[in-house]
Amino acid sequence: MHVVVMGAGVVGVTTAWQLLEDGHEVTVIDRQPEAACETSFANAGLVAVGHALAWANPRALRTLVRSLIKADQPLRFRFRADPAFWRFSLAFLRQCTDARARVNSRIKHRLCGYAQQVLQQVVTATGVEYDGMRGGILYLHRTPETLERGVANLWILAEAGQPMEVVDRERAAEIDPALGPTKDRIAGAIFCPTDESGDASKFSRALAAVCAGRGASFRYRTTIKGVDVASDRVERVLTDRGEVRGDCYVLSLGSYSPLIEGLAERIPVYPVKGYSLTVPIDGANNPPTKGGIDEDNLCAYVRMGDRLRATSTAEFAGYDTSHRPADFAHILRSLRDLLPNAADYGRPQYWACLRPMTPQGTPIQGRGRYRNLYYNTGHGHMGWTMACGTAKITADLVAGRTPDLPLDGLTLR
Ligand SMILES: Cc1cc2nc3c(=O)[nH]c(=O)nc-3n(C[C@H](O)[C@H](O)[C@H](O)COP(=O)(O)OP(=O)(O)OC[C@H]3O[C@@H](n4cnc5c(N)ncnc54)[C@H](O)[C@@H]3O)c2cc1C
């Protein structure tokens, strides 16, 4: 079968790999000059199964109200005159109950755990290099109160079998000695020893090269305008460089998935902007040996080879990806406080991009009204963690196999 994959982010590339494994002919279309140039380019790199909580929960309402009152918050919620914004916000609010948060977190956690296993299989099978670091992630809390709340929040994942250890500041500094000099600034942490990290763009580009070597065709610098449909089938993809036909199609355009013209079906994905900072590490630095999240400041950090990456902020800015140095003040403050000598903070590279969020926080899988169109999109803040798993699910569906996980809560609804 000839499968056309729309999008060469981490989701599109991992899907291409799984489709090739099944012996399909694969064409991948992307507007950028290479794989992973947009949201998959400089994310935090955490494969954070131990953090697979739904963003929509009763506490999110408090955070939202605070963000309306105070500037420089990790959540920047502003009202917008955009119908898609209102649809997303209302649907998100409907998910903010204890019961919905519990269901969504369980689904997310199961998918993330599965995806991590598939990631490890892909790495073993291909040998791709991606500055991966195994050995756990530390979820750090500054005060006993926030640590207590963090433990209560993560309890739902502990119940689902997620390995985790609640540690005091001394033990946290033992787990990551880079925290030794500043351990007094935290009360403790939740350590998830099976979590890991790595550079999603390095991974995607290396995997794309493996796929190309196995015969996949990557049509870069090609912008998709829309699709032509006839009844319940997609007939062809329309691009600025002509049409592309296949037997079936996978939609993996991240935040841009709902903008594709020609589909008589609404895709509930909305962009939520995040900021990312990368700084070089040299021999004199004392970089972290584990990925971490400063939970009180919602700032994630990871060592990626000779670079330190840190990300933060969820901002409702439509499709705007612009950024100014002031947008990163919050991230730098958190990093300098916790890891003052981890990297050369004087040489920052700034970047911003859009998380493809669904109200539930779970990605969209399977088919909608078109028999030969498969959705693999809406991975939100955990697309790197989930990508290999949803790629395998998509390939299973294309092949007519039953996926390893039930699709409850993962299909268009
Ligand atoms: C600040 C930040 C930090 C994050 N940290 C983490 C983390 O630590 N762990 C984690 O698991 N996840 C993290 N994420 C989430 C993760 O990065 C995303 O979920 C993931 O990258 C989404 O991948 P994707 O392939 O769906 O989208 P993308 O990477 O955006 O890929 C979509 C592709 O479609 C292409 N495209 C779009 N429109 C068109 C068109 N019309 N024509 C042709 N091509 C088109 C784009 O060029 C792009 O290559 C983070 C996200 C952000 C913003």
Short mmCIF file of C-alpha atoms and ligand atoms in Angstrom, two decimals:
data_model
loop_
_atom_site.label_atom_id
_atom_site.label_comp_id
_atom_site.label_asym_id
_atom_site.label_seq_id
_atom_site.Cartn_x
_atom_site.Cartn_y
_atom_site.Cartn_z
CA MET A 1 0.00 0.00 0.00
CA HIS A 2 1.19 3.58 -0.66
CA VAL A 3 0.72 5.69 2.49
CA VAL A 4 1.07 9.47 2.39
CA VAL A 5 2.06 10.98 5.75
CA MET A 6 1.30 14.68 6.13
CA GLY A 7 3.90 16.23 8.46
CA ALA A 8 7.51 15.39 9.32
CA GLY A 9 7.53 16.29 12.99
CA VAL A 10 8.40 13.58 15.51
CA VAL A 11 4.90 12.15 15.05
CA GLY A 12 5.05 11.96 11.24
CA VAL A 13 8.58 10.54 11.15
CA THR A 14 7.94 7.82 13.74
CA THR A 15 4.78 6.91 11.82
CA ALA A 16 6.77 6.64 8.59
CA TRP A 17 9.19 4.28 10.33
CA GLN A 18 6.43 1.97 11.57
CA LEU A 19 4.74 1.96 8.14
CA LEU A 20 8.02 0.98 6.49
CA GLU A 21 8.39 -1.83 9.01
CA ASP A 22 5.10 -3.17 7.64
CA GLY A 23 6.40 -3.05 4.09
CA HIS A 24 4.38 -0.07 2.83
CA GLU A 25 5.54 2.48 0.30
CA VAL A 26 5.74 5.77 2.24
CA THR A 27 5.71 9.41 1.15
CA VAL A 28 6.12 12.15 3.78
CA ILE A 29 5.21 15.77 2.97
CA ASP A 30 6.42 18.77 4.95
CA ARG A 31 6.80 22.49 4.25
CA GLN A 32 10.16 22.73 6.04
CA PRO A 33 13.59 21.89 4.56
CA GLU A 34 14.04 18.92 6.92
CA ALA A 35 12.27 16.94 9.65
CA ALA A 36 11.35 18.39 13.04
CA CYS A 37 11.73 22.11 12.32
CA GLU A 38 8.58 23.21 14.14
CA THR A 39 7.22 22.02 17.51
CA SER A 40 9.46 18.95 17.56
CA PHE A 41 12.53 21.17 17.12
CA ALA A 42 13.49 22.32 20.63
CA ASN A 43 11.09 20.87 23.17
CA ALA A 44 12.21 19.96 26.69
CA GLY A 45 13.07 16.43 25.62
CA LEU A 46 11.49 14.74 28.64
CA VAL A 47 10.11 11.25 28.13
CA ALA A 48 8.03 11.89 31.18
CA VAL A 49 5.69 8.96 31.71
CA GLY A 50 5.68 9.86 35.42
CA HIS A 51 4.21 13.24 34.55
CA ALA A 52 1.36 12.08 32.30
CA LEU A 53 -1.30 14.09 34.09
CA ALA A 54 -4.12 15.82 32.23
CA TRP A 55 -3.73 19.59 32.20
CA ALA A 56 -7.50 19.94 32.49
CA ASN A 57 -8.26 19.41 36.18
CA PRO A 58 -9.97 21.39 38.97
CA ARG A 59 -6.66 23.08 39.93
CA ALA A 60 -6.25 24.41 36.39
CA LEU A 61 -9.09 26.87 37.03
CA ARG A 62 -7.19 28.52 39.89
CA THR A 63 -4.03 28.78 37.77
CA LEU A 64 -6.10 30.30 34.98
CA VAL A 65 -7.63 32.99 37.19
CA ARG A 66 -4.18 33.83 38.65
CA SER A 67 -2.78 34.23 35.13
CA LEU A 68 -5.47 36.80 34.32
CA ILE A 69 -4.49 38.89 37.35
CA LYS A 70 -0.70 38.58 37.43
CA ALA A 71 1.78 39.05 34.58
CA ASP A 72 4.90 36.84 34.11
CA GLN A 73 3.08 33.64 35.03
CA PRO A 74 3.96 30.30 33.40
CA LEU A 75 0.35 30.23 32.15
CA ARG A 76 -0.56 33.24 29.99
CA PHE A 77 -4.26 33.04 29.32
CA ARG A 78 -5.75 35.91 27.35
CA PHE A 79 -9.21 36.12 25.79
CA ARG A 80 -9.14 36.01 22.00
CA ALA A 81 -11.78 36.83 19.39
CA ASP A 82 -11.27 33.51 17.66
CA PRO A 83 -14.10 30.92 17.52
CA ALA A 84 -11.59 28.05 17.69
CA PHE A 85 -10.21 29.55 20.93
CA TRP A 86 -13.68 29.63 22.49
CA ARG A 87 -14.49 26.11 21.34
CA PHE A 88 -11.23 24.84 22.82
CA SER A 89 -11.61 26.78 26.07
CA LEU A 90 -15.17 25.62 26.71
CA ALA A 91 -14.30 22.02 25.89
CA PHE A 92 -11.22 22.29 28.17
CA LEU A 93 -13.34 23.66 31.03
CA ARG A 94 -15.72 20.73 30.67
CA GLN A 95 -12.76 18.41 31.31
CA CYS A 96 -11.77 20.23 34.52
CA THR A 97 -13.62 17.92 36.91
CA ASP A 98 -11.96 15.39 39.18
CA ALA A 99 -13.67 12.54 37.36
CA ARG A 100 -12.62 13.66 33.85
CA ALA A 101 -9.07 14.47 35.00
CA ARG A 102 -8.77 10.99 36.42
CA VAL A 103 -10.00 9.27 33.25
CA ASN A 104 -7.86 11.44 30.95
CA SER A 105 -4.72 11.01 33.08
CA ARG A 106 -5.15 7.24 33.15
CA ILE A 107 -5.49 7.07 29.36
CA LYS A 108 -2.52 9.37 28.90
CA HIS A 109 -0.37 7.43 31.34
CA ARG A 110 -1.13 4.09 29.71
CA LEU A 111 -0.29 5.50 26.29
CA CYS A 112 2.93 7.14 27.50
CA GLY A 113 4.14 3.93 29.16
CA TYR A 114 3.46 1.98 25.98
CA ALA A 115 5.13 4.66 23.84
CA GLN A 116 8.28 4.55 25.95
CA GLN A 117 8.58 0.80 25.33
CA VAL A 118 8.18 1.34 21.58
CA LEU A 119 10.72 4.20 21.67
CA GLN A 120 13.26 1.85 23.21
CA GLN A 121 12.50 -0.77 20.54
CA VAL A 122 12.99 1.80 17.76
CA VAL A 123 16.30 2.94 19.28
CA THR A 124 17.50 -0.66 19.55
CA ALA A 125 16.41 -1.47 15.99
CA THR A 126 17.90 1.63 14.35
CA GLY A 127 20.73 2.75 16.65
CA VAL A 128 19.73 6.40 16.16
CA GLU A 129 21.74 8.88 18.27
CA TYR A 130 19.74 11.54 20.09
CA ASP A 131 21.59 12.56 23.28
CA GLY A 132 19.35 10.19 25.21
CA MET A 133 19.68 9.98 29.01
CA ARG A 134 18.06 7.14 30.94
CA GLY A 135 17.91 6.87 34.72
CA GLY A 136 14.94 8.96 35.76
CA ILE A 137 13.56 12.46 36.08
CA LEU A 138 13.29 14.58 39.25
CA TYR A 139 10.08 16.56 39.79
CA LEU A 140 11.33 19.20 42.23
CA HIS A 141 9.26 21.13 44.75
CA ARG A 142 10.37 24.27 46.52
CA THR A 143 8.18 24.01 49.64
CA PRO A 144 6.76 21.20 51.80
CA GLU A 145 3.26 22.36 50.79
CA THR A 146 3.86 22.08 47.04
CA LEU A 147 5.64 18.75 47.54
CA GLU A 148 2.62 17.45 49.43
CA ARG A 149 0.31 18.68 46.66
CA GLY A 150 2.58 17.16 44.01
CA VAL A 151 2.45 13.77 45.73
CA ALA A 152 -1.35 14.00 45.96
CA ASN A 153 -1.59 14.90 42.26
CA LEU A 154 0.69 12.08 41.14
CA TRP A 155 -1.07 9.55 43.33
CA ILE A 156 -3.34 8.66 40.45
CA LEU A 157 -0.30 7.55 38.42
CA ALA A 158 1.23 5.71 41.38
CA GLU A 159 -2.05 3.77 41.66
CA ALA A 160 -1.67 2.88 37.98
CA GLY A 161 1.73 1.33 38.71
CA GLN A 162 4.07 4.25 37.91
CA PRO A 163 7.34 3.71 39.84
CA MET A 164 8.08 6.79 41.95
CA GLU A 165 9.93 7.73 45.09
CA VAL A 166 9.22 10.78 47.26
CA VAL A 167 12.61 12.10 48.35
CA ASP A 168 13.90 14.84 50.63
CA ARG A 169 16.42 17.43 49.49
CA GLU A 170 19.44 15.37 50.62
CA ARG A 171 18.35 12.37 48.58
CA ALA A 172 17.48 14.58 45.59
CA ALA A 173 21.04 15.91 45.65
CA GLU A 174 22.36 12.35 45.84
CA ILE A 175 20.30 11.41 42.77
CA ASP A 176 21.55 14.47 40.90
CA PRO A 177 24.74 15.90 42.44
CA ALA A 178 24.33 19.07 40.32
CA LEU A 179 21.66 20.07 42.87
CA GLY A 180 24.13 19.73 45.79
CA PRO A 181 25.09 23.42 46.11
CA THR A 182 21.45 24.60 45.93
CA LYS A 183 19.59 21.80 47.68
CA ASP A 184 18.39 24.22 50.38
CA ARG A 185 16.21 25.87 47.72
CA ILE A 186 14.01 22.80 47.43
CA ALA A 187 11.95 20.90 49.98
CA GLY A 188 12.22 17.63 48.10
CA ALA A 189 11.20 15.89 44.91
CA ILE A 190 9.28 13.08 43.33
CA PHE A 191 11.75 10.86 41.51
CA CYS A 192 10.47 8.70 38.66
CA PRO A 193 13.39 6.34 38.02
CA THR A 194 12.11 4.91 34.74
CA ASP A 195 11.60 8.26 33.01
CA GLU A 196 14.19 9.40 30.49
CA SER A 197 15.05 12.20 28.08
CA GLY A 198 16.60 13.01 24.72
CA ASP A 199 16.64 15.44 21.83
CA ALA A 200 13.42 14.95 19.82
CA SER A 201 14.70 16.81 16.74
CA LYS A 202 18.00 14.92 16.62
CA PHE A 203 16.02 11.69 17.00
CA SER A 204 13.50 12.64 14.28
CA ARG A 205 16.18 13.70 11.80
CA ALA A 206 18.25 10.57 12.38
CA LEU A 207 15.14 8.39 12.05
CA ALA A 208 14.08 10.26 8.89
CA ALA A 209 17.49 9.48 7.40
CA VAL A 210 17.02 5.79 8.26
CA CYS A 211 13.55 5.89 6.65
CA ALA A 212 14.90 7.60 3.52
CA GLY A 213 17.61 4.91 3.36
CA ARG A 214 14.84 2.33 3.36
CA GLY A 215 13.08 3.97 0.45
CA ALA A 216 10.68 6.48 2.02
CA SER A 217 10.24 9.60 -0.09
CA PHE A 218 10.45 12.88 1.86
CA ARG A 219 8.96 15.81 -0.01
CA TYR A 220 10.30 18.79 1.89
CA ARG A 221 9.64 22.47 1.12
CA THR A 222 6.16 21.39 0.04
CA THR A 223 3.20 23.17 1.61
CA ILE A 224 -0.05 21.27 1.87
CA LYS A 225 -3.00 23.42 0.89
CA GLY A 226 -5.73 20.88 1.42
CA VAL A 227 -7.14 17.52 0.44
CA ASP A 228 -9.64 16.48 -2.20
CA VAL A 229 -12.31 14.13 -0.91
CA ALA A 230 -14.95 12.10 -2.70
CA SER A 231 -17.70 10.76 -0.49
CA ASP A 232 -15.95 8.90 2.35
CA ARG A 233 -12.45 8.80 0.83
CA VAL A 234 -9.53 11.16 0.48
CA GLU A 235 -8.54 11.22 -3.20
CA ARG A 236 -5.37 13.31 -3.12
CA VAL A 237 -3.34 15.87 -1.21
CA LEU A 238 -3.08 19.29 -2.82
CA THR A 239 0.23 21.10 -2.36
CA ASP A 240 1.99 24.17 -3.74
CA ARG A 241 4.06 21.70 -5.80
CA GLY A 242 1.28 19.63 -7.27
CA GLU A 243 -0.88 16.80 -6.05
CA VAL A 244 0.16 13.65 -4.19
CA ARG A 245 -1.96 10.51 -4.36
CA GLY A 246 -1.82 7.45 -2.14
CA ASP A 247 -3.98 4.54 -1.05
CA CYS A 248 -4.32 6.02 2.39
CA TYR A 249 -3.24 9.11 4.30
CA VAL A 250 -2.05 10.00 7.82
CA LEU A 251 -2.66 13.52 9.16
CA SER A 252 0.21 14.57 11.47
CA LEU A 253 0.46 18.32 11.01
CA GLY A 254 0.61 19.13 14.73
CA SER A 255 -1.14 22.42 15.58
CA TYR A 256 -1.89 22.97 11.89
CA SER A 257 -3.96 19.80 11.49
CA PRO A 258 -7.32 21.64 11.85
CA LEU A 259 -6.36 24.18 9.18
CA ILE A 260 -6.23 21.71 6.33
CA GLU A 261 -8.86 22.56 3.71
CA GLY A 262 -11.32 20.09 2.27
CA LEU A 263 -12.12 17.94 5.31
CA ALA A 264 -15.74 18.03 6.41
CA GLU A 265 -14.73 17.15 9.93
CA ARG A 266 -13.63 19.35 12.84
CA ILE A 267 -10.31 18.41 14.45
CA PRO A 268 -10.27 19.65 18.06
CA VAL A 269 -6.62 20.72 18.24
CA TYR A 270 -5.61 24.20 19.39
CA PRO A 271 -2.12 25.77 19.61
CA VAL A 272 -0.69 26.55 23.03
CA LYS A 273 2.60 28.40 22.77
CA GLY A 274 5.71 27.47 24.73
CA TYR A 275 9.17 29.00 25.06
CA SER A 276 12.45 27.14 24.88
CA LEU A 277 15.99 28.20 25.74
CA THR A 278 19.18 26.32 24.86
CA VAL A 279 22.57 27.20 26.35
CA PRO A 280 26.00 25.61 25.80
CA ILE A 281 27.75 23.52 28.45
CA ASP A 282 31.53 23.58 28.71
CA GLY A 283 34.10 21.77 30.84
CA ALA A 284 33.87 24.26 33.72
CA ASN A 285 30.12 23.74 34.16
CA ASN A 286 28.30 21.43 36.53
CA PRO A 287 25.34 20.27 34.39
CA PRO A 288 22.43 18.17 35.65
CA THR A 289 22.79 14.40 35.31
CA LYS A 290 19.01 13.91 35.31
CA GLY A 291 16.20 15.78 33.60
CA GLY A 292 14.02 17.78 35.96
CA ILE A 293 11.05 20.04 36.41
CA ASP A 294 11.01 22.95 38.83
CA GLU A 295 7.34 22.35 39.60
CA ASP A 296 6.75 25.59 41.49
CA ASN A 297 7.88 27.55 38.43
CA LEU A 298 6.72 25.02 35.81
CA CYS A 299 10.15 25.05 34.21
CA ALA A 300 11.57 21.85 32.67
CA TYR A 301 15.30 21.34 32.06
CA VAL A 302 17.38 18.62 30.42
CA ARG A 303 20.99 18.08 29.49
CA MET A 304 21.35 17.19 25.79
CA GLY A 305 25.02 16.39 25.20
CA ASP A 306 26.92 19.68 25.33
CA ARG A 307 23.72 21.76 25.66
CA LEU A 308 21.25 22.51 28.41
CA ARG A 309 17.65 22.92 27.27
CA ALA A 310 14.93 24.51 29.41
CA THR A 311 11.32 25.25 28.55
CA SER A 312 8.29 26.80 30.18
CA THR A 313 5.06 28.73 29.67
CA ALA A 314 1.69 27.90 28.20
CA GLU A 315 0.41 30.92 26.32
CA PHE A 316 -2.74 31.42 24.27
CA ALA A 317 -1.36 33.44 21.36
CA GLY A 318 -3.06 31.82 18.37
CA TYR A 319 -0.52 30.82 15.72
CA ASP A 320 2.00 33.49 16.69
CA THR A 321 5.47 31.98 17.30
CA SER A 322 7.37 35.25 17.79
CA HIS A 323 9.46 35.79 20.92
CA ARG A 324 11.48 38.47 22.74
CA PRO A 325 14.28 38.00 25.30
CA ALA A 326 11.88 39.15 28.04
CA ASP A 327 9.75 36.04 27.42
CA PHE A 328 12.60 33.91 28.77
CA ALA A 329 13.25 35.85 32.00
CA HIS A 330 11.13 33.40 33.96
CA ILE A 331 13.05 30.35 32.64
CA LEU A 332 16.45 31.94 33.26
CA ARG A 333 15.47 32.93 36.80
CA SER A 334 14.44 29.39 37.65
CA LEU A 335 17.56 27.86 36.07
CA ARG A 336 20.05 30.30 37.60
CA ASP A 337 18.51 29.74 41.00
CA LEU A 338 18.51 25.93 40.90
CA LEU A 339 21.49 25.22 38.67
CA PRO A 340 23.66 28.36 38.77
CA ASN A 341 26.70 26.75 37.15
CA ALA A 342 25.02 24.23 34.84
CA ALA A 343 25.78 26.03 31.57
CA ASP A 344 26.90 29.30 29.99
CA TYR A 345 23.75 31.37 30.49
CA GLY A 346 25.36 34.29 28.64
CA ARG A 347 24.95 32.54 25.27
CA PRO A 348 21.25 31.66 25.03
CA GLN A 349 19.41 30.49 21.92
CA TYR A 350 15.76 31.45 22.09
CA TRP A 351 12.86 29.74 20.41
CA ALA A 352 9.06 29.43 20.67
CA CYS A 353 6.56 26.95 19.25
CA LEU A 354 3.03 25.62 19.51
CA ARG A 355 1.84 22.58 21.43
CA PRO A 356 -0.98 20.88 19.49
CA MET A 357 -3.39 20.57 22.44
CA THR A 358 -6.70 18.76 22.66
CA PRO A 359 -9.08 19.61 25.53
CA GLN A 360 -8.58 16.15 27.05
CA GLY A 361 -4.79 16.20 26.63
CA THR A 362 -4.91 12.92 24.72
CA PRO A 363 -3.97 12.68 21.04
CA ILE A 364 -6.45 11.85 18.26
CA GLN A 365 -6.04 8.39 16.75
CA GLY A 366 -7.87 6.28 14.22
CA ARG A 367 -10.30 7.30 11.51
CA GLY A 368 -13.17 9.75 11.40
CA ARG A 369 -15.56 9.97 8.47
CA TYR A 370 -13.00 9.08 5.77
CA ARG A 371 -12.17 5.42 5.28
CA ASN A 372 -8.58 5.99 4.15
CA LEU A 373 -7.57 8.92 6.42
CA TYR A 374 -5.92 8.18 9.76
CA TYR A 375 -5.45 10.84 12.40
CA ASN A 376 -2.26 10.93 14.43
CA THR A 377 -2.26 14.40 15.90
CA GLY A 378 -2.98 16.52 18.98
CA HIS A 379 -0.14 15.24 21.17
CA GLY A 380 -0.08 18.47 23.21
CA HIS A 381 2.69 18.85 25.75
CA MET A 382 3.78 15.19 25.53
CA GLY A 383 4.27 14.47 21.83
CA TRP A 384 7.87 13.35 22.15
CA THR A 385 6.90 10.95 24.93
CA MET A 386 3.91 9.59 23.01
CA ALA A 387 5.10 9.67 19.39
CA CYS A 388 6.52 6.16 19.02
CA GLY A 389 3.42 4.66 20.64
CA THR A 390 0.89 6.47 18.48
CA ALA A 391 3.00 5.70 15.40
CA LYS A 392 2.71 1.99 16.18
CA ILE A 393 -1.04 2.32 16.82
CA THR A 394 -1.46 4.10 13.46
CA ALA A 395 0.54 1.45 11.60
CA ASP A 396 -1.52 -1.29 13.28
CA LEU A 397 -4.74 0.38 12.14
CA VAL A 398 -3.47 0.87 8.59
CA ALA A 399 -2.51 -2.81 8.49
CA GLY A 400 -5.91 -3.86 9.83
CA ARG A 401 -4.39 -5.21 13.08
CA THR A 402 -5.84 -4.61 16.53
CA PRO A 403 -3.56 -2.08 18.28
CA ASP A 404 -1.84 -3.12 21.51
CA LEU A 405 -3.90 -0.55 23.44
CA PRO A 406 -7.65 0.08 23.42
CA LEU A 407 -8.55 3.28 21.57
CA ASP A 408 -11.09 4.40 24.19
CA GLY A 409 -10.74 8.14 24.67
CA LEU A 410 -8.32 8.46 21.75
CA THR A 411 -10.61 8.75 18.75
CA LEU A 412 -12.47 11.76 17.33
CA ARG A 413 -15.50 12.36 19.51
C1 LIG B 1 8.03 24.39 24.94
C2 LIG B 1 7.63 22.95 24.69
C3 LIG B 1 8.20 21.96 25.46
C4 LIG B 1 7.83 20.62 25.25
N1 LIG B 1 8.42 19.64 25.98
C5 LIG B 1 8.08 18.35 25.78
C6 LIG B 1 8.69 17.32 26.55
O1 LIG B 1 9.56 17.56 27.38
N2 LIG B 1 8.28 16.04 26.33
C7 LIG B 1 7.31 15.73 25.42
O2 LIG B 1 6.96 14.56 25.30
N3 LIG B 1 6.75 16.68 24.64
C8 LIG B 1 7.11 17.97 24.81
N4 LIG B 1 6.51 18.96 24.07
C9 LIG B 1 5.46 18.59 23.11
C10 LIG B 1 6.03 18.09 21.81
O3 LIG B 1 7.09 18.90 21.38
C11 LIG B 1 4.93 18.07 20.74
O4 LIG B 1 3.80 17.38 21.21
C12 LIG B 1 5.41 17.38 19.48
O5 LIG B 1 6.60 17.98 19.01
C13 LIG B 1 4.33 17.44 18.38
O6 LIG B 1 4.87 16.79 17.26
P1 LIG B 1 4.09 16.81 15.88
O7 LIG B 1 4.90 16.01 14.95
O8 LIG B 1 2.67 16.50 16.11
O9 LIG B 1 4.10 18.37 15.47
P2 LIG B 1 5.24 19.19 14.74
O10 LIG B 1 6.57 18.89 15.26
O11 LIG B 1 4.82 20.62 14.77
O12 LIG B 1 5.16 18.64 13.26
C14 LIG B 1 4.17 19.03 12.35
C15 LIG B 1 4.83 19.17 11.01
O13 LIG B 1 3.85 19.55 10.06
C16 LIG B 1 4.42 20.47 9.17
N5 LIG B 1 3.34 21.27 8.60
C17 LIG B 1 2.40 21.98 9.26
N6 LIG B 1 1.54 22.53 8.39
C18 LIG B 1 1.95 22.16 7.15
C19 LIG B 1 1.46 22.38 5.84
N7 LIG B 1 0.37 23.11 5.60
N8 LIG B 1 2.13 21.83 4.80
C20 LIG B 1 3.21 21.06 5.00
N9 LIG B 1 3.72 20.82 6.23
C21 LIG B 1 3.10 21.34 7.29
C22 LIG B 1 5.38 21.27 10.01
O14 LIG B 1 6.42 21.81 9.21
C23 LIG B 1 5.90 20.26 11.00
O15 LIG B 1 7.13 19.68 10.60
C24 LIG B 1 6.87 20.30 24.26
C25 LIG B 1 6.31 21.31 23.49
C26 LIG B 1 6.68 22.63 23.70
C27 LIG B 1 6.08 23.70 22.87
#
